[in-house]
Structures are given as C-alpha cells and as structure tokens.
C-alpha positions as a Markdown table, in Angstrom:
| # | Residue | x | y | z |
|---|---|---|---|---|
| 1 | Met | 20.7 | 2.1 | 23.7 |
| 2 | Ile | 17.3 | 0.5 | 23.1 |
| 3 | Gln | 16.7 | -0.8 | 19.7 |
| 4 | Lys | 13.6 | 0.2 | 18.0 |
| 5 | Lys | 11.8 | -3.1 | 16.7 |
| 6 | Pro | 9.8 | -2.3 | 12.3 |
| 7 | Val | 6.6 | -1.4 | 12.7 |
| 8 | Leu | 5.2 | -4.1 | 10.3 |
| 9 | Arg | 2.5 | -4.5 | 8.1 |
| 10 | Ile | 1.4 | -6.7 | 5.5 |
| 11 | Cys | 1.3 | -6.3 | 1.8 |
| 12 | Ile | -2.7 | -6.5 | 0.3 |
| 13 | Ser | -1.5 | -8.6 | -2.6 |
| 14 | Cys | 0.9 | -10.6 | -1.5 |
| 15 | Arg | 0.7 | -10.6 | 2.2 |
| 16 | Lys | 3.9 | -10.6 | 3.0 |
| 17 | Ser | 5.4 | -8.3 | 6.3 |
| 18 | Tyr | 7.0 | -6.0 | 5.4 |
| 19 | Asp | 8.8 | -2.3 | 7.3 |
| 20 | Arg | 6.0 | 0.2 | 7.1 |
| 21 | Lys | 8.7 | 2.8 | 5.6 |
| 22 | Asn | 9.3 | 0.5 | 2.5 |
| 23 | Leu | 5.1 | -0.3 | 1.5 |
| 24 | Ile | 3.2 | 2.3 | -0.2 |
| 25 | Lys | 1.0 | 3.2 | 2.1 |
| 26 | Ile | -3.0 | 4.4 | 0.7 |
| 27 | Thr | -5.4 | 6.7 | 2.7 |
| 28 | Lys | -9.0 | 6.6 | 2.3 |
| 29 | Asp | -9.7 | 10.0 | 4.5 |
| 30 | His | -13.2 | 11.0 | 5.2 |
| 31 | Lys | -12.7 | 14.4 | 4.9 |
| 32 | Lys | -10.3 | 14.4 | 2.4 |
| 33 | Gly | -10.9 | 11.5 | 0.2 |
| 34 | Ile | -7.9 | 8.5 | -0.8 |
| 35 | Met | -4.4 | 9.5 | -0.2 |
| 36 | Phe | -1.0 | 8.0 | -0.8 |
| 37 | His | 1.5 | 8.3 | 2.1 |
| 38 | Glu | -0.3 | 10.5 | 4.8 |
| 39 | Gly | -3.4 | 11.8 | 6.6 |
| 40 | Met | -5.3 | 9.1 | 9.4 |
| 41 | Gly | -7.9 | 7.0 | 8.8 |
| 42 | Arg | -8.2 | 3.5 | 6.6 |
| 43 | Ser | -5.1 | 1.9 | 5.5 |
| 44 | Ala | -3.9 | -0.4 | 2.9 |
| 45 | Tyr | -0.1 | -1.3 | 2.1 |
| 46 | Ile | 1.2 | -2.5 | -1.5 |
| 47 | Cys | 5.0 | -3.6 | -1.6 |
| 48 | Lys | 6.6 | -1.9 | -4.7 |
| 49 | Ser | 7.4 | -5.2 | -7.0 |
| 50 | Lys | 5.3 | -5.3 | -9.7 |
| 51 | Lys | 3.9 | -8.5 | -9.2 |
| 52 | Cys | 2.0 | -7.0 | -6.5 |
| 53 | Tyr | 0.6 | -3.7 | -8.6 |
| 54 | Ser | 0.4 | -5.3 | -11.1 |
| 55 | Asp | -2.2 | -7.7 | -9.9 |
| 56 | Ser | -5.2 | -8.2 | -12.3 |
| 57 | Lys | -7.1 | -8.3 | -8.7 |
| 58 | Ile | -5.7 | -4.9 | -6.8 |
| 59 | Lys | -8.7 | -3.0 | -7.7 |
| 60 | Lys | -11.2 | -5.5 | -5.6 |
| 61 | Lys | -8.5 | -5.7 | -3.5 |
| 62 | Leu | -7.9 | -1.9 | -2.4 |
| 63 | Gln | -11.9 | -1.6 | -3.0 |
| 64 | Lys | -12.0 | -4.8 | 0.2 |
| 65 | Ala | -9.9 | -2.8 | 2.4 |
| 66 | Leu | -10.5 | 0.8 | 2.4 |
| 67 | Lys | -14.2 | 0.4 | 2.0 |
| 68 | Thr | -14.9 | 1.9 | -1.0 |
| 69 | Phe | -15.2 | 2.0 | -4.2 |
| 70 | Leu | -13.1 | 3.3 | -6.5 |
| 71 | Glu | -12.6 | 5.2 | -9.9 |
| 72 | Pro | -11.4 | 3.6 | -12.7 |
| 73 | Glu | -8.9 | 6.6 | -13.3 |
| 74 | Phe | -7.4 | 5.2 | -9.0 |
| 75 | Val | -6.0 | 2.2 | -10.1 |
| 76 | Asp | -3.9 | 4.0 | -13.2 |
| 77 | Ile | -3.3 | 6.9 | -11.0 |
| 78 | Leu | -1.4 | 4.2 | -7.8 |
| 79 | Lys | -0.2 | 2.5 | -11.3 |
| 80 | Lys | 1.9 | 5.0 | -12.1 |
| 81 | Lys | 3.2 | 5.6 | -8.7 |
| 82 | Leu | 4.3 | 2.9 | -8.0 |
| 83 | Gln | 5.9 | 2.3 | -10.8 |
| 84 | Ala | 7.7 | 5.9 | -9.7 |
| 85 | Thr | 9.1 | 4.0 | -6.6 |
| 86 | Ile | 9.9 | 0.7 | -8.0 |
| 87 | Ser | 14.0 | 1.2 | -8.1 |
| 88 | Ile | 13.9 | 1.2 | -3.8 |
| 89 | Pro | 15.0 | -1.9 | -2.9 |
| 90 | Ile | 12.5 | -3.9 | -0.2 |
| 91 | Arg | 13.4 | -6.1 | 2.9 |
| 92 | Glu | 11.3 | -8.8 | 3.5 |
| 93 | Tyr | 9.9 | -10.0 | 7.5 |
| 94 | Asn | 8.2 | -13.3 | 8.7 |
C-alpha cells in the first residue's frame, strides 16, 4: 500500500511547515469575501500556537498574504476563532 505524504503549508507568522490539516486556513474568495477553512482563491495559513495568533503584526501579514485590506473587526473574529481551536495539538515538520 502506498503511503501518502502529508500536504505541508507554511504558517505566515512563525514560517514553519505543518501538515495542512493542523493549520487554520484563511481564504479570500473573489465572490464571497474572506472565509475560514473553505473556499477557493488566495489563502494564508496560521498555526494554532498562541505565539502566532497573538503576534502584533498578524493583521499586516494577513493583509500582505491575501492582498487585501482587513477590517479591525476581522482580527477580533480571527483571534476568537483561533482560541476556540487551540486545544488540538499540532505536529511540526521540518
């Protein structure tokens, strides 16, 4: 049986590689706007560590990765969403 390699993505805050399943995906869809864990379009990934989502420059990094302007309310929603999913341990790849 062939074993599949994990699909790796890089966290935009800490710049470490993780399995895509263990990251929060933020997508900018040209029709629906910005979504979590769904949609097609330009995407950015953030790991679930407190250091990354509480980074003071996370808004600027997301704006650059998604090539869009983010409202201040969005950052508050993002932090709440990340705190809700923080309890799941993640595995780092290098």
